[in-house]
Amino acid sequence: MVSESLTLHQQAMTITDLIQKGDFKILNEGNNTHNRITVPYCCDLLSIAMGKMPAGSAWVTVMGNMNTLAVAALAEAACIILAEGTDLDEPSKNKAKEQGITVLKTELPIFDAALMVYQYLNA
Amino acid sequence: MSDKIKVFYEVPADDFTRAGEASSNLKSMLKKMGMNPETVRKVAIAMYEGEINMVIHASGGTIDVTVSQEEIEMVLKDQGPGIADIEMAMRAGYSTAPDKVRSLGFGAGMGLPNMKKYSDELKIESQVGIGTTVTMKVKIQC
Ligand SMILES: Nc1ncnc2c1ncn2[C@@H]1O[C@H](COP(=O)(O)OP(=O)(O)OP(=O)(O)O)[C@@H](O)[C@H]1O
Ligand SMILES: [Mg+2]
């Protein structure tokens, strides 16, 4: 399903592939790591992300709470990348584990983190 | 064959750690039933926005879901403050969300527009001081 949206110059990159690049710290490795990442997506407002984020997105945000996890799961993001050194609180970490959602983190700003994913996808 | 499946959820007040639980529960149920992924996604998004609105703007509420052959109906009822001007509330960007939930990422004023976009039918009945009932229907795609 996801592969249909891949254009010719795009590389198929799974969540595992992204993790193995080693640029991001792993907060939780989910149960969907064989899924392909379709596109990086940036937004911190939950209902905009909910309405607009394409399925399979690597969602880059600075909002690291329970609601970020809910939106990621319901809108079918591939993973969450917390930028600017944002962390998950303990309850959210547990929830991510429980729900099998992949959450990564980086000290990079949102744009730089998304650009990195974009460049891997279009290498 | 024409049996309907009914599910009932209670949405607790002010509990952001649990908000979204009803929606994710329904989502995994529909997935297990083998329902079309696009239909499941529409239901999940529309219901989450309604569920979270009951937590933020009212004092929780209840959700009745009915799954029939043709559609999924969600009825969300609360006894919150009600909505004085529904047309205004429906506008993209309109929000009365308090600061403490804005800092969590809410308050874009896109919840109701999302509910309209992702459901095939949306009805809002509301009385100030009494509460709000939101009815949404999503047609099941094959
Ligand atoms: N169940 C409800 N009870 C009372 N008021 C509501 C209810 N649902 C929505 N509203 C009113 O309608 C407004 C718009 O709702 P909408 O979901 O579009 O945006 P929001 O909840 O403020 O922000 P967002 O959903 O983007 O995080 C709310 O700010 C609130 O004033
Ligand atoms: Mg809302």
XYZ file of C-alpha atoms and ligand atoms in Angstrom:
297
model
C 0.000 0.000 0.000
C 2.708 2.409 1.058
C 5.013 1.415 -1.796
C 2.515 2.747 -4.332
C 3.254 6.259 -3.162
C 6.990 5.872 -3.635
C 8.283 7.717 -6.646
C 11.150 6.365 -8.706
C 13.929 8.448 -7.204
C 12.797 7.635 -3.698
C 14.521 4.991 -1.634
C 12.402 2.601 0.346
C 13.392 3.265 3.927
C 11.932 1.408 6.857
C 11.919 2.618 10.433
C 14.649 0.078 11.180
C 16.756 1.568 8.372
C 16.378 5.021 9.896
C 17.277 3.758 13.365
C 20.382 2.046 11.973
C 21.682 5.321 10.562
C 22.378 6.118 14.198
C 21.515 9.824 14.066
C 18.650 9.598 16.504
C 18.507 8.348 20.053
C 15.930 5.612 20.620
C 13.367 6.340 23.326
C 11.212 3.407 22.314
C 11.501 0.876 19.543
C 7.963 0.053 18.465
C 6.442 -3.052 16.924
C 6.135 -1.503 13.467
C 9.791 -1.040 12.584
C 9.492 -3.000 9.329
C 7.080 -0.334 8.036
C 8.234 2.122 5.416
C 8.592 5.822 6.089
C 6.721 7.781 3.425
C 7.675 11.379 4.207
C 8.874 13.620 7.032
C 6.101 15.742 8.527
C 6.463 18.736 10.865
C 3.793 20.233 13.121
C 3.333 20.813 16.846
C -0.400 21.455 16.865
C -2.129 18.156 17.417
C -5.332 18.615 15.458
C -3.485 19.999 12.431
C -1.180 16.985 12.503
C -4.199 14.728 12.995
C -5.954 16.168 9.948
C -3.015 16.594 7.599
C -0.239 14.155 8.428
C 0.148 11.514 5.689
C 0.102 7.889 6.872
C 3.627 6.554 7.324
C 5.086 9.950 8.236
C 8.187 10.422 10.330
C 6.537 13.045 12.538
C 8.989 15.644 13.820
C 7.698 17.669 16.770
C 8.699 19.197 20.101
C 5.529 17.983 21.828
C 6.422 14.873 23.780
C 3.315 13.895 25.694
C 0.581 11.308 25.872
C -1.481 13.116 23.243
C 1.372 13.084 20.728
C 1.360 9.295 21.078
C -2.408 9.088 20.610
C -2.292 11.204 17.449
C 0.662 9.247 16.050
C -1.163 5.966 16.576
C -4.533 7.133 15.254
C -3.154 8.969 12.212
C -0.734 6.089 11.552
C 2.584 7.892 11.709
C 5.574 5.597 11.150
C 7.417 7.129 14.084
C 7.755 10.229 16.239
C 11.011 12.178 16.219
C 11.281 14.560 19.169
C 13.447 17.520 18.191
C 15.315 20.222 20.173
C 16.178 17.741 22.911
C 12.557 17.236 23.919
C 11.955 14.136 26.010
C 9.021 11.885 26.813
C 7.817 11.895 30.411
C 7.750 8.542 32.249
C 4.026 7.781 31.765
C 4.369 8.552 28.058
C 7.416 6.296 27.799
C 5.381 3.467 29.289
C 2.490 4.200 26.969
C 4.790 4.156 23.929
C 6.064 0.746 25.048
C 2.568 -0.544 25.654
C 1.290 0.666 22.289
C 4.387 -0.272 20.314
C 5.030 3.234 18.989
C 8.538 4.106 17.816
C 9.828 7.308 19.422
C 13.242 8.784 18.592
C 14.914 11.939 19.807
C 17.513 14.430 18.673
C 19.084 17.713 19.791
C 18.585 19.048 16.252
C 15.939 21.682 15.459
C 12.741 20.455 13.786
C 13.769 21.560 10.298
C 17.188 19.931 10.433
C 15.772 16.663 11.722
C 13.110 16.564 9.009
C 15.672 17.505 6.356
C 17.846 14.602 7.448
C 14.964 12.164 6.961
C 14.119 13.807 3.639
C 17.685 13.428 2.416
C 17.763 9.750 3.350
C 14.483 9.227 1.508
C 15.762 11.017 -1.578
C 19.382 9.885 -1.526
C -26.224 -10.871 8.917
C -27.981 -7.609 9.609
C -26.781 -7.727 13.206
C -25.462 -4.495 14.576
C -22.510 -4.279 16.897
C -22.882 -1.788 19.711
C -20.075 -0.467 21.877
C -20.277 1.959 24.780
C -17.469 4.104 26.174
C -17.267 6.351 29.179
C -14.864 9.241 28.752
C -13.544 10.485 32.112
C -13.277 14.213 32.859
C -9.948 16.028 32.768
C -7.900 12.890 32.283
C -5.452 13.615 29.499
C -3.494 10.489 30.200
C -6.487 8.407 29.198
C -7.931 10.687 26.536
C -7.948 8.892 23.218
C -8.440 5.466 24.762
C -11.964 5.031 23.414
C -10.807 5.971 19.912
C -7.835 3.626 19.947
C -9.970 0.829 21.360
C -12.532 1.270 18.578
C -9.768 1.525 16.005
C -8.235 -1.808 16.941
C -11.668 -3.431 17.076
C -12.509 -2.279 13.531
C -9.073 -3.343 12.319
C -9.588 -6.818 13.757
C -12.935 -7.008 11.973
C -10.980 -6.580 8.762
C -12.531 -3.260 7.865
C -11.137 -1.142 5.029
C -8.080 0.772 6.369
C -9.302 4.100 4.965
C -12.632 3.704 6.783
C -10.808 2.816 10.005
C -8.580 5.889 9.701
C -11.568 8.186 9.136
C -13.397 6.800 12.165
C -10.280 7.002 14.361
C -9.577 10.647 13.512
C -13.189 11.847 13.757
C -13.807 10.057 17.027
C -10.536 11.171 18.653
C -11.328 14.824 17.999
C -14.793 14.422 19.505
C -13.468 12.445 22.441
C -10.768 14.970 23.265
C -13.239 17.866 22.954
C -15.387 16.258 25.643
C -12.350 16.117 27.938
C -11.104 19.644 27.238
C -14.307 21.603 26.831
C -16.831 19.568 28.839
C -16.425 17.298 31.843
C -16.063 14.062 29.928
C -19.068 12.190 28.604
C -20.191 9.023 26.888
C -19.807 7.567 23.406
C -22.221 5.124 21.796
C -20.904 3.405 18.704
C -23.066 1.334 16.374
C -21.467 -0.652 13.582
C -23.883 -1.834 10.921
C -23.368 -3.266 7.445
C -23.299 0.161 5.813
C -21.855 2.562 8.340
C -20.333 3.338 11.698
C -22.301 5.729 13.852
C -20.740 7.531 16.818
C -22.874 9.470 19.282
C -20.869 11.580 21.734
C -22.817 13.059 24.624
C -21.645 15.431 27.303
C -23.139 17.568 30.008
C -20.648 20.376 29.581
C -21.219 24.101 29.042
C -22.654 23.648 25.546
C -21.745 25.626 22.419
C -23.469 28.990 22.007
C -22.597 29.537 18.345
C -22.050 26.265 16.535
C -21.293 27.908 13.196
C -18.494 29.912 14.772
C -17.153 26.872 16.636
C -16.968 24.993 13.307
C -14.648 27.598 11.779
C -11.064 26.510 11.217
C -8.925 28.260 13.812
C -11.682 29.078 16.302
C -10.760 27.865 19.772
C -11.513 28.664 23.387
C -8.999 26.101 24.651
C -7.356 27.237 27.921
C -3.586 27.857 28.117
C -2.870 24.709 30.090
C -4.042 22.512 27.210
C -2.553 24.766 24.520
C 0.848 24.007 25.996
C 0.141 20.327 25.252
C -0.498 21.062 21.579
C -4.261 21.534 21.603
C -6.112 24.665 20.557
C -5.494 24.919 16.813
C -9.245 25.113 16.352
C -9.112 22.247 13.876
C -10.914 19.507 15.809
C -14.426 20.217 14.559
C -13.210 20.861 10.972
C -11.428 17.491 11.128
C -14.628 15.831 12.342
C -16.465 17.307 9.390
C -13.741 16.341 6.943
C -13.374 12.750 8.083
C -17.025 11.855 8.688
C -19.686 11.501 6.016
C -22.311 13.056 8.237
C -21.900 15.353 11.236
C -24.676 16.671 13.429
C -24.107 18.871 16.473
C -26.900 19.547 18.927
C -26.061 21.794 21.822
C -27.741 23.783 24.541
C -25.838 26.263 26.639
C -25.696 25.107 30.251
C -27.044 21.658 29.392
C -24.610 19.925 27.093
C -23.651 18.838 23.626
C -24.459 15.792 21.516
C -22.346 15.137 18.450
C -23.472 12.468 15.983
C -21.091 11.318 13.282
C -21.517 8.702 10.602
C -18.825 7.140 8.464
C -19.843 4.988 5.504
C -18.083 1.674 5.257
C -16.045 1.397 2.062
C -15.471 -1.994 0.560
N -18.088 19.206 23.567
C -17.949 20.551 23.597
N -18.516 21.274 24.605
C -18.383 22.621 24.641
N -17.695 23.334 23.720
C -17.131 22.667 22.701
C -17.216 21.252 22.581
N -16.566 20.882 21.459
C -16.087 22.013 20.906
N -16.422 23.095 21.642
C -16.121 24.518 21.316
O -15.773 24.626 19.951
C -14.452 25.176 19.810
C -13.780 24.600 18.582
O -13.532 23.194 18.763
P -12.353 22.501 17.951
O -12.285 21.087 18.345
O -12.501 22.813 16.513
O -11.030 23.293 18.459
P -10.281 23.156 19.860
O -10.760 21.958 20.591
O -10.415 24.442 20.581
O -8.783 22.977 19.399
P -8.163 21.666 18.662
O -9.263 20.678 18.498
O -7.651 22.158 17.360
O -7.084 21.193 19.568
C -13.764 24.868 21.124
O -12.686 25.725 21.388
C -14.915 25.059 22.110
O -15.154 26.419 22.360
Mg -10.821 20.097 19.642
